[in-house]
Amino acid sequence: MNNAPIGIFDSGLGGLTVARAVIDKLPDEEVVYLGDTRHTPYGPRPVAQVRTYTLACLDQLASMGVKALIIACNTATAAALADARERYWVDAGIPVVEVITPAARQAVTATRNGRVGVIGTRATIQSEAYSHVLAAVPGLSLTQRECPRFVEFVEAGITTGAELEAVATQYLAPLKEAGVDTLVLGCTHYPLLTGVIGRVMGEEVALVTSSEATANVTYNELVDRDLLHEPRGGVSPRHQFYSTGGSGDFGRLARRFLGPEVSSVRTMAVEGAEL
């Protein structure tokens, strides 16, 4: 079991930011990544549909013998975390790590004036997932904003340009007006847009991503359960990358965003991922 891979699931490319952090934090571990490119973006979809897609993809990863599951998608986490933890952690003993709580905790540590902003997909913001996690923090003011087009830009490989900056300026205006000093990028696609987001928000605003914090939680879970991979003695791990749609563009963009670890991307048919 120790030498089994870590399963990482996302609606598309965004979870590669989490995969990058996990690979850096746990260099002996193998990663199996599955992006549901056939159904991306998840943000505009009904919650029940997102839950169906998420659990079908997690079922696929679990069937591959992974020792831990990371839901590297805020929308999927908001829609299916409770079901996933019962199905895999409680029933099958597979730890399930998510991305919302680690980012929220990091934001609480980072803020200086108690004004925190969250940007995310429509489904994530409407779920109030971040509000629930941060509700117990005294004196915290939370401002949230839906940024649905950001995922579309990333999935198209667009991370700079006048059109993107104009959209970012419009989306982020309410957060600047609210005076937030910390902004949670509440979608794992958004760290790929930190250049334009940071430019619009200004250098004084701290940008919080879930990637590093999620990698830290994954590390701790594996250590606590004695599931770390045995030392490899200089042998590089073999990572696997899959998408549910065509893998051509995904492979090209995955190599651009994550690096040479993405040697190839294969298409995976996921049973039950339809309504």
PDB file of C-alpha atoms in Angstrom:
ATOM      1  CA  MET A   1       0.000   0.000   0.000  1.00  0.00           C
ATOM      2  CA  ASN A   2       2.854   2.428   0.795  1.00  0.00           C
ATOM      3  CA  ASN A   3       4.091   2.329  -2.789  1.00  0.00           C
ATOM      4  CA  ALA A   4       0.646   2.904  -4.296  1.00  0.00           C
ATOM      5  CA  PRO A   5       0.124   6.233  -6.098  1.00  0.00           C
ATOM      6  CA  ILE A   6      -1.752   9.335  -4.948  1.00  0.00           C
ATOM      7  CA  GLY A   7      -4.902  10.043  -6.974  1.00  0.00           C
ATOM      8  CA  ILE A   8      -5.578  13.670  -7.913  1.00  0.00           C
ATOM      9  CA  PHE A   9      -8.867  14.706  -9.516  1.00  0.00           C
ATOM     10  CA  ASP A  10      -9.884  17.991 -11.116  1.00  0.00           C
ATOM     11  CA  SER A  11     -12.469  19.214 -13.603  1.00  0.00           C
ATOM     12  CA  GLY A  12      -9.655  19.989 -16.053  1.00  0.00           C
ATOM     13  CA  LEU A  13      -6.255  21.671 -15.966  1.00  0.00           C
ATOM     14  CA  GLY A  14      -6.495  23.578 -12.697  1.00  0.00           C
ATOM     15  CA  GLY A  15      -5.572  20.672 -10.454  1.00  0.00           C
ATOM     16  CA  LEU A  16      -2.150  20.585 -12.070  1.00  0.00           C
ATOM     17  CA  THR A  17      -1.219  23.415  -9.689  1.00  0.00           C
ATOM     18  CA  VAL A  18      -1.947  21.034  -6.810  1.00  0.00           C
ATOM     19  CA  ALA A  19      -0.134  18.178  -8.570  1.00  0.00           C
ATOM     20  CA  ARG A  20       2.931  20.396  -8.953  1.00  0.00           C
ATOM     21  CA  ALA A  21       2.952  21.188  -5.223  1.00  0.00           C
ATOM     22  CA  VAL A  22       2.436  17.519  -4.263  1.00  0.00           C
ATOM     23  CA  ILE A  23       5.255  16.348  -6.555  1.00  0.00           C
ATOM     24  CA  ASP A  24       7.576  18.989  -5.069  1.00  0.00           C
ATOM     25  CA  LYS A  25       6.582  18.235  -1.463  1.00  0.00           C
ATOM     26  CA  LEU A  26       6.620  14.433  -1.871  1.00  0.00           C
ATOM     27  CA  PRO A  27       9.283  13.689  -4.498  1.00  0.00           C
ATOM     28  CA  ASP A  28       9.215   9.911  -3.919  1.00  0.00           C
ATOM     29  CA  GLU A  29       5.466   9.613  -4.503  1.00  0.00           C
ATOM     30  CA  GLU A  30       3.778   8.671  -7.762  1.00  0.00           C
ATOM     31  CA  VAL A  31       0.765  10.683  -8.895  1.00  0.00           C
ATOM     32  CA  VAL A  32      -2.208   9.582 -10.993  1.00  0.00           C
ATOM     33  CA  TYR A  33      -3.996  12.672 -12.299  1.00  0.00           C
ATOM     34  CA  LEU A  34      -7.455  12.658 -13.865  1.00  0.00           C
ATOM     35  CA  GLY A  35      -8.929  15.786 -15.451  1.00  0.00           C
ATOM     36  CA  ASP A  36     -12.578  15.655 -16.471  1.00  0.00           C
ATOM     37  CA  THR A  37     -12.013  17.717 -19.608  1.00  0.00           C
ATOM     38  CA  ARG A  38     -15.119  16.255 -21.208  1.00  0.00           C
ATOM     39  CA  HIS A  39     -17.361  18.115 -18.756  1.00  0.00           C
ATOM     40  CA  THR A  40     -15.298  21.195 -17.830  1.00  0.00           C
ATOM     41  CA  PRO A  41     -16.137  23.788 -16.640  1.00  0.00           C
ATOM     42  CA  TYR A  42     -17.950  22.538 -13.546  1.00  0.00           C
ATOM     43  CA  GLY A  43     -18.827  25.989 -12.205  1.00  0.00           C
ATOM     44  CA  PRO A  44     -22.052  26.622 -14.171  1.00  0.00           C
ATOM     45  CA  ARG A  45     -23.383  23.065 -13.739  1.00  0.00           C
ATOM     46  CA  PRO A  46     -26.052  21.964 -11.224  1.00  0.00           C
ATOM     47  CA  VAL A  47     -24.685  20.616  -7.949  1.00  0.00           C
ATOM     48  CA  ALA A  48     -26.194  17.164  -8.502  1.00  0.00           C
ATOM     49  CA  GLN A  49     -24.479  16.879 -11.873  1.00  0.00           C
ATOM     50  CA  VAL A  50     -21.110  17.939 -10.462  1.00  0.00           C
ATOM     51  CA  ARG A  51     -21.504  15.389  -7.666  1.00  0.00           C
ATOM     52  CA  THR A  52     -22.213  12.633 -10.199  1.00  0.00           C
ATOM     53  CA  TYR A  53     -19.183  13.503 -12.334  1.00  0.00           C
ATOM     54  CA  THR A  54     -16.912  13.870  -9.303  1.00  0.00           C
ATOM     55  CA  LEU A  55     -17.821  10.557  -7.671  1.00  0.00           C
ATOM     56  CA  ALA A  56     -17.572   8.691 -10.993  1.00  0.00           C
ATOM     57  CA  CYS A  57     -14.042  10.016 -11.539  1.00  0.00           C
ATOM     58  CA  LEU A  58     -13.027   9.325  -7.944  1.00  0.00           C
ATOM     59  CA  ASP A  59     -14.404   5.788  -8.306  1.00  0.00           C
ATOM     60  CA  GLN A  60     -12.115   5.361 -11.309  1.00  0.00           C
ATOM     61  CA  LEU A  61      -9.066   6.531  -9.385  1.00  0.00           C
ATOM     62  CA  ALA A  62      -9.960   4.363  -6.379  1.00  0.00           C
ATOM     63  CA  SER A  63     -10.241   1.328  -8.679  1.00  0.00           C
ATOM     64  CA  MET A  64      -6.631   1.965  -9.732  1.00  0.00           C
ATOM     65  CA  GLY A  65      -5.438   1.247  -6.191  1.00  0.00           C
ATOM     66  CA  VAL A  66      -4.507   4.729  -5.012  1.00  0.00           C
ATOM     67  CA  LYS A  67      -3.599   5.177  -1.353  1.00  0.00           C
ATOM     68  CA  ALA A  68      -5.033   8.705  -1.047  1.00  0.00           C
ATOM     69  CA  LEU A  69      -7.402  10.917  -3.022  1.00  0.00           C
ATOM     70  CA  ILE A  70      -7.078  14.657  -3.536  1.00  0.00           C
ATOM     71  CA  ILE A  71     -10.118  16.554  -4.809  1.00  0.00           C
ATOM     72  CA  ALA A  72      -8.161  19.372  -6.460  1.00  0.00           C
ATOM     73  CA  CYS A  73     -11.273  21.300  -7.459  1.00  0.00           C
ATOM     74  CA  ASN A  74     -13.167  23.755  -5.290  1.00  0.00           C
ATOM     75  CA  THR A  75     -16.452  23.204  -7.123  1.00  0.00           C
ATOM     76  CA  ALA A  76     -16.203  19.423  -6.800  1.00  0.00           C
ATOM     77  CA  THR A  77     -15.223  19.757  -3.139  1.00  0.00           C
ATOM     78  CA  ALA A  78     -18.254  21.920  -2.397  1.00  0.00           C
ATOM     79  CA  ALA A  79     -20.561  19.500  -4.206  1.00  0.00           C
ATOM     80  CA  ALA A  80     -19.272  16.082  -3.185  1.00  0.00           C
ATOM     81  CA  LEU A  81     -16.853  16.163  -0.248  1.00  0.00           C
ATOM     82  CA  ALA A  82     -19.209  14.609   2.318  1.00  0.00           C
ATOM     83  CA  ASP A  83     -20.165  11.797  -0.068  1.00  0.00           C
ATOM     84  CA  ALA A  84     -16.547  11.223  -1.054  1.00  0.00           C
ATOM     85  CA  ARG A  85     -15.293  10.966   2.518  1.00  0.00           C
ATOM     86  CA  GLU A  86     -18.000   8.489   3.430  1.00  0.00           C
ATOM     87  CA  ARG A  87     -17.487   6.383   0.301  1.00  0.00           C
ATOM     88  CA  TYR A  88     -13.689   6.268   0.255  1.00  0.00           C
ATOM     89  CA  TRP A  89     -12.354   7.232   3.688  1.00  0.00           C
ATOM     90  CA  VAL A  90     -14.991   5.655   5.947  1.00  0.00           C
ATOM     91  CA  ASP A  91     -15.897   2.659   3.781  1.00  0.00           C
ATOM     92  CA  ALA A  92     -12.586   1.978   1.999  1.00  0.00           C
ATOM     93  CA  GLY A  93      -9.946   3.508   4.270  1.00  0.00           C
ATOM     94  CA  ILE A  94      -8.628   5.878   1.571  1.00  0.00           C
ATOM     95  CA  PRO A  95      -7.871   9.369   2.971  1.00  0.00           C
ATOM     96  CA  VAL A  96      -9.608  12.173   1.071  1.00  0.00           C
ATOM     97  CA  VAL A  97      -7.931  15.595   0.977  1.00  0.00           C
ATOM     98  CA  GLU A  98      -9.691  18.732  -0.271  1.00  0.00           C
ATOM     99  CA  VAL A  99      -8.618  22.258  -1.193  1.00  0.00           C
ATOM    100  CA  ILE A 100     -11.060  24.630   0.525  1.00  0.00           C
ATOM    101  CA  THR A 101     -10.145  24.262   4.215  1.00  0.00           C
ATOM    102  CA  PRO A 102      -6.347  24.541   3.715  1.00  0.00           C
ATOM    103  CA  ALA A 103      -6.747  27.751   1.697  1.00  0.00           C
ATOM    104  CA  ALA A 104      -9.188  29.264   4.196  1.00  0.00           C
ATOM    105  CA  ARG A 105      -6.826  28.593   7.091  1.00  0.00           C
ATOM    106  CA  GLN A 106      -3.929  30.111   5.188  1.00  0.00           C
ATOM    107  CA  ALA A 107      -5.996  33.252   4.524  1.00  0.00           C
ATOM    108  CA  VAL A 108      -6.730  33.689   8.236  1.00  0.00           C
ATOM    109  CA  THR A 109      -2.994  33.540   8.938  1.00  0.00           C
ATOM    110  CA  ALA A 110      -2.140  35.957   6.128  1.00  0.00           C
ATOM    111  CA  THR A 111      -4.661  38.765   6.683  1.00  0.00           C
ATOM    112  CA  ARG A 112      -3.568  41.863   8.566  1.00  0.00           C
ATOM    113  CA  ASN A 113      -6.788  43.893   8.542  1.00  0.00           C
ATOM    114  CA  GLY A 114      -9.325  41.053   8.795  1.00  0.00           C
ATOM    115  CA  ARG A 115     -10.759  41.719   5.334  1.00  0.00           C
ATOM    116  CA  VAL A 116     -10.532  38.611   3.180  1.00  0.00           C
ATOM    117  CA  GLY A 117     -11.740  38.134  -0.368  1.00  0.00           C
ATOM    118  CA  VAL A 118     -12.602  34.894  -2.152  1.00  0.00           C
ATOM    119  CA  ILE A 119     -12.969  34.438  -5.898  1.00  0.00           C
ATOM    120  CA  GLY A 120     -14.275  31.231  -7.414  1.00  0.00           C
ATOM    121  CA  THR A 121     -16.693  29.604  -9.804  1.00  0.00           C
ATOM    122  CA  ARG A 122     -20.399  30.292  -9.520  1.00  0.00           C
ATOM    123  CA  ALA A 123     -21.013  26.915  -7.866  1.00  0.00           C
ATOM    124  CA  THR A 124     -18.250  27.385  -5.294  1.00  0.00           C
ATOM    125  CA  ILE A 125     -19.339  30.884  -4.293  1.00  0.00           C
ATOM    126  CA  GLN A 126     -23.041  29.981  -4.154  1.00  0.00           C
ATOM    127  CA  SER A 127     -22.266  26.934  -2.003  1.00  0.00           C
ATOM    128  CA  GLU A 128     -20.966  29.281   0.740  1.00  0.00           C
ATOM    129  CA  ALA A 129     -18.253  26.689   1.414  1.00  0.00           C
ATOM    130  CA  TYR A 130     -15.676  29.332   2.364  1.00  0.00           C
ATOM    131  CA  SER A 131     -18.218  31.205   4.482  1.00  0.00           C
ATOM    132  CA  HIS A 132     -18.897  28.047   6.474  1.00  0.00           C
ATOM    133  CA  VAL A 133     -15.197  27.390   7.097  1.00  0.00           C
ATOM    134  CA  LEU A 134     -14.463  31.002   8.075  1.00  0.00           C
ATOM    135  CA  ALA A 135     -17.646  31.635  10.087  1.00  0.00           C
ATOM    136  CA  ALA A 136     -15.973  30.892  13.407  1.00  0.00           C
ATOM    137  CA  VAL A 137     -13.183  33.464  12.927  1.00  0.00           C
ATOM    138  CA  PRO A 138     -14.048  36.528  15.064  1.00  0.00           C
ATOM    139  CA  GLY A 139     -13.930  39.937  13.387  1.00  0.00           C
ATOM    140  CA  LEU A 140     -13.348  38.575   9.891  1.00  0.00           C
ATOM    141  CA  SER A 141     -15.028  40.365   6.984  1.00  0.00           C
ATOM    142  CA  LEU A 142     -15.525  38.191   3.901  1.00  0.00           C
ATOM    143  CA  THR A 143     -16.181  39.465   0.361  1.00  0.00           C
ATOM    144  CA  GLN A 144     -16.831  36.898  -2.379  1.00  0.00           C
ATOM    145  CA  ARG A 145     -17.011  37.212  -6.134  1.00  0.00           C
ATOM    146  CA  GLU A 146     -17.840  34.804  -8.968  1.00  0.00           C
ATOM    147  CA  CYS A 147     -15.272  34.783 -11.784  1.00  0.00           C
ATOM    148  CA  PRO A 148     -16.647  32.203 -14.256  1.00  0.00           C
ATOM    149  CA  ARG A 149     -14.625  33.230 -17.316  1.00  0.00           C
ATOM    150  CA  PHE A 150     -11.274  32.670 -15.618  1.00  0.00           C
ATOM    151  CA  VAL A 151     -11.594  28.903 -16.063  1.00  0.00           C
ATOM    152  CA  GLU A 152     -12.392  29.361 -19.747  1.00  0.00           C
ATOM    153  CA  PHE A 153      -9.238  31.432 -20.239  1.00  0.00           C
ATOM    154  CA  VAL A 154      -7.020  28.848 -18.523  1.00  0.00           C
ATOM    155  CA  GLU A 155      -8.539  25.885 -20.347  1.00  0.00           C
ATOM    156  CA  ALA A 156      -7.817  27.757 -23.606  1.00  0.00           C
ATOM    157  CA  GLY A 157      -4.208  28.364 -22.535  1.00  0.00           C
ATOM    158  CA  ILE A 158      -4.688  32.150 -22.214  1.00  0.00           C
ATOM    159  CA  THR A 159      -2.920  33.593 -19.171  1.00  0.00           C
ATOM    160  CA  THR A 160      -2.112  37.147 -20.327  1.00  0.00           C
ATOM    161  CA  GLY A 161      -3.533  39.785 -22.652  1.00  0.00           C
ATOM    162  CA  ALA A 162      -5.796  42.824 -22.795  1.00  0.00           C
ATOM    163  CA  GLU A 163      -9.062  40.880 -22.846  1.00  0.00           C
ATOM    164  CA  LEU A 164      -8.135  38.859 -19.773  1.00  0.00           C
ATOM    165  CA  GLU A 165      -6.997  41.969 -17.899  1.00  0.00           C
ATOM    166  CA  ALA A 166     -10.254  43.770 -18.736  1.00  0.00           C
ATOM    167  CA  VAL A 167     -12.294  40.838 -17.416  1.00  0.00           C
ATOM    168  CA  ALA A 168     -10.119  40.633 -14.284  1.00  0.00           C
ATOM    169  CA  THR A 169     -10.509  44.374 -13.645  1.00  0.00           C
ATOM    170  CA  GLN A 170     -14.294  44.022 -13.798  1.00  0.00           C
ATOM    171  CA  TYR A 171     -14.421  40.915 -11.610  1.00  0.00           C
ATOM    172  CA  LEU A 172     -12.049  42.204  -8.946  1.00  0.00           C
ATOM    173  CA  ALA A 173     -13.391  45.769  -8.575  1.00  0.00           C
ATOM    174  CA  PRO A 174     -15.747  44.910  -5.649  1.00  0.00           C
ATOM    175  CA  LEU A 175     -12.867  43.268  -3.780  1.00  0.00           C
ATOM    176  CA  LYS A 176     -10.655  46.335  -4.192  1.00  0.00           C
ATOM    177  CA  GLU A 177     -13.541  48.527  -3.028  1.00  0.00           C
ATOM    178  CA  ALA A 178     -13.974  46.323   0.050  1.00  0.00           C
ATOM    179  CA  GLY A 179     -10.322  46.896   0.977  1.00  0.00           C
ATOM    180  CA  VAL A 180      -9.350  43.240   1.239  1.00  0.00           C
ATOM    181  CA  ASP A 181      -5.687  42.667   2.013  1.00  0.00           C
ATOM    182  CA  THR A 182      -5.864  38.912   1.346  1.00  0.00           C
ATOM    183  CA  LEU A 183      -7.457  37.229  -1.654  1.00  0.00           C
ATOM    184  CA  VAL A 184      -8.167  33.495  -1.786  1.00  0.00           C
ATOM    185  CA  LEU A 185      -7.959  32.097  -5.296  1.00  0.00           C
ATOM    186  CA  GLY A 186     -10.859  29.712  -4.724  1.00  0.00           C
ATOM    187  CA  CYS A 187     -10.373  27.648  -7.857  1.00  0.00           C
ATOM    188  CA  THR A 188      -7.246  25.657  -8.697  1.00  0.00           C
ATOM    189  CA  HIS A 189      -7.273  27.143 -12.201  1.00  0.00           C
ATOM    190  CA  TYR A 190      -6.762  30.641 -10.830  1.00  0.00           C
ATOM    191  CA  PRO A 191      -3.109  30.325  -9.690  1.00  0.00           C
ATOM    192  CA  LEU A 192      -2.242  30.117 -13.381  1.00  0.00           C
ATOM    193  CA  LEU A 193      -3.552  33.694 -13.622  1.00  0.00           C
ATOM    194  CA  THR A 194      -1.668  35.171 -10.650  1.00  0.00           C
ATOM    195  CA  GLY A 195       0.165  37.593 -12.935  1.00  0.00           C
ATOM    196  CA  VAL A 196      -2.940  39.448 -14.043  1.00  0.00           C
ATOM    197  CA  ILE A 197      -4.788  39.007 -10.730  1.00  0.00           C
ATOM    198  CA  GLY A 198      -1.816  40.381  -8.793  1.00  0.00           C
ATOM    199  CA  ARG A 199      -1.465  43.292 -11.211  1.00  0.00           C
ATOM    200  CA  VAL A 200      -5.123  44.288 -10.798  1.00  0.00           C
ATOM    201  CA  MET A 201      -5.259  43.829  -7.019  1.00  0.00           C
ATOM    202  CA  GLY A 202      -1.898  45.471  -6.294  1.00  0.00           C
ATOM    203  CA  GLU A 203       1.261  44.316  -4.538  1.00  0.00           C
ATOM    204  CA  GLU A 204      -0.124  45.016  -1.071  1.00  0.00           C
ATOM    205  CA  VAL A 205      -2.762  42.272  -1.416  1.00  0.00           C
ATOM    206  CA  ALA A 206      -1.632  38.743  -0.532  1.00  0.00           C
ATOM    207  CA  LEU A 207      -2.813  36.057  -2.943  1.00  0.00           C
ATOM    208  CA  VAL A 208      -3.602  32.745  -1.256  1.00  0.00           C
ATOM    209  CA  THR A 209      -3.682  29.528  -3.270  1.00  0.00           C
ATOM    210  CA  SER A 210      -4.625  26.109  -1.985  1.00  0.00           C
ATOM    211  CA  SER A 211      -1.839  24.214  -3.743  1.00  0.00           C
ATOM    212  CA  GLU A 212       0.959  24.429  -1.168  1.00  0.00           C
ATOM    213  CA  ALA A 213      -1.385  24.090   1.818  1.00  0.00           C
ATOM    214  CA  THR A 214      -3.081  21.050   0.254  1.00  0.00           C
ATOM    215  CA  ALA A 215       0.298  19.439  -0.387  1.00  0.00           C
ATOM    216  CA  ASN A 216       1.181  19.986   3.281  1.00  0.00           C
ATOM    217  CA  VAL A 217      -2.076  18.337   4.411  1.00  0.00           C
ATOM    218  CA  THR A 218      -1.393  15.400   2.063  1.00  0.00           C
ATOM    219  CA  TYR A 219       2.101  14.999   3.484  1.00  0.00           C
ATOM    220  CA  ASN A 220       0.771  14.987   7.042  1.00  0.00           C
ATOM    221  CA  GLU A 221      -1.945  12.440   6.225  1.00  0.00           C
ATOM    222  CA  LEU A 222       0.582  10.049   4.685  1.00  0.00           C
ATOM    223  CA  VAL A 223       3.008  10.445   7.604  1.00  0.00           C
ATOM    224  CA  ASP A 224       0.257   9.982  10.219  1.00  0.00           C
ATOM    225  CA  ARG A 225      -0.887   6.753   8.501  1.00  0.00           C
ATOM    226  CA  ASP A 226       2.615   5.473   7.754  1.00  0.00           C
ATOM    227  CA  LEU A 227       1.876   5.562   4.022  1.00  0.00           C
ATOM    228  CA  LEU A 228       4.957   7.337   2.678  1.00  0.00           C
ATOM    229  CA  HIS A 229       6.574   5.685  -0.331  1.00  0.00           C
ATOM    230  CA  GLU A 230       9.750   3.741   0.367  1.00  0.00           C
ATOM    231  CA  PRO A 231      12.979   5.580  -0.563  1.00  0.00           C
ATOM    232  CA  ARG A 232      13.618   5.211  -4.288  1.00  0.00           C
ATOM    233  CA  GLY A 233      17.395   5.379  -4.246  1.00  0.00           C
ATOM    234  CA  GLY A 234      17.532   7.904  -7.079  1.00  0.00           C
ATOM    235  CA  VAL A 235      14.868   6.252  -9.257  1.00  0.00           C
ATOM    236  CA  SER A 236      12.350   8.805 -10.533  1.00  0.00           C
ATOM    237  CA  PRO A 237       8.638   8.144  -9.926  1.00  0.00           C
ATOM    238  CA  ARG A 238       6.405   7.462 -12.919  1.00  0.00           C
ATOM    239  CA  HIS A 239       3.450   9.832 -12.922  1.00  0.00           C
ATOM    240  CA  GLN A 240       0.314   9.134 -14.952  1.00  0.00           C
ATOM    241  CA  PHE A 241      -1.976  11.727 -16.497  1.00  0.00           C
ATOM    242  CA  TYR A 242      -5.447  11.099 -17.899  1.00  0.00           C
ATOM    243  CA  SER A 243      -8.280  13.186 -19.297  1.00  0.00           C
ATOM    244  CA  THR A 244     -11.857  12.200 -20.041  1.00  0.00           C
ATOM    245  CA  GLY A 245     -11.932  14.126 -23.313  1.00  0.00           C
ATOM    246  CA  GLY A 246      -9.420  14.518 -26.119  1.00  0.00           C
ATOM    247  CA  SER A 247      -5.914  14.526 -24.682  1.00  0.00           C
ATOM    248  CA  GLY A 248      -4.208  16.606 -27.402  1.00  0.00           C
ATOM    249  CA  ASP A 249      -4.682  20.125 -26.061  1.00  0.00           C
ATOM    250  CA  PHE A 250      -4.668  18.881 -22.500  1.00  0.00           C
ATOM    251  CA  GLY A 251      -1.250  17.294 -22.949  1.00  0.00           C
ATOM    252  CA  ARG A 252       0.236  20.394 -24.543  1.00  0.00           C
ATOM    253  CA  LEU A 253      -1.122  22.730 -21.880  1.00  0.00           C
ATOM    254  CA  ALA A 254      -0.312  20.310 -19.049  1.00  0.00           C
ATOM    255  CA  ARG A 255       3.338  20.240 -20.092  1.00  0.00           C
ATOM    256  CA  ARG A 256       3.334  24.031 -20.260  1.00  0.00           C
ATOM    257  CA  PHE A 257       1.753  24.498 -16.831  1.00  0.00           C
ATOM    258  CA  LEU A 258       3.279  21.582 -14.893  1.00  0.00           C
ATOM    259  CA  GLY A 259       6.478  20.687 -16.717  1.00  0.00           C
ATOM    260  CA  PRO A 260       8.340  17.685 -18.104  1.00  0.00           C
ATOM    261  CA  GLU A 261       6.692  15.298 -15.622  1.00  0.00           C
ATOM    262  CA  VAL A 262       3.804  15.151 -18.104  1.00  0.00           C
ATOM    263  CA  SER A 263       5.386  12.765 -20.586  1.00  0.00           C
ATOM    264  CA  SER A 264       2.031  11.766 -22.068  1.00  0.00           C
ATOM    265  CA  VAL A 265      -1.696  12.108 -21.463  1.00  0.00           C
ATOM    266  CA  ARG A 266      -4.088   9.248 -22.103  1.00  0.00           C
ATOM    267  CA  THR A 267      -7.840   9.386 -22.555  1.00  0.00           C
ATOM    268  CA  MET A 268      -9.850   7.570 -19.914  1.00  0.00           C
ATOM    269  CA  ALA A 269     -13.485   6.511 -20.264  1.00  0.00           C
ATOM    270  CA  VAL A 270     -15.251   6.962 -16.932  1.00  0.00           C
ATOM    271  CA  GLU A 271     -18.311   4.806 -16.351  1.00  0.00           C
ATOM    272  CA  GLY A 272     -21.239   6.460 -14.641  1.00  0.00           C
ATOM    273  CA  ALA A 273     -20.132   9.999 -15.489  1.00  0.00           C
ATOM    274  CA  GLU A 274     -23.377  10.784 -17.313  1.00  0.00           C
ATOM    275  CA  LEU A 275     -26.845  11.904 -16.298  1.00  0.00           C
TER     276      LEU A 275
END
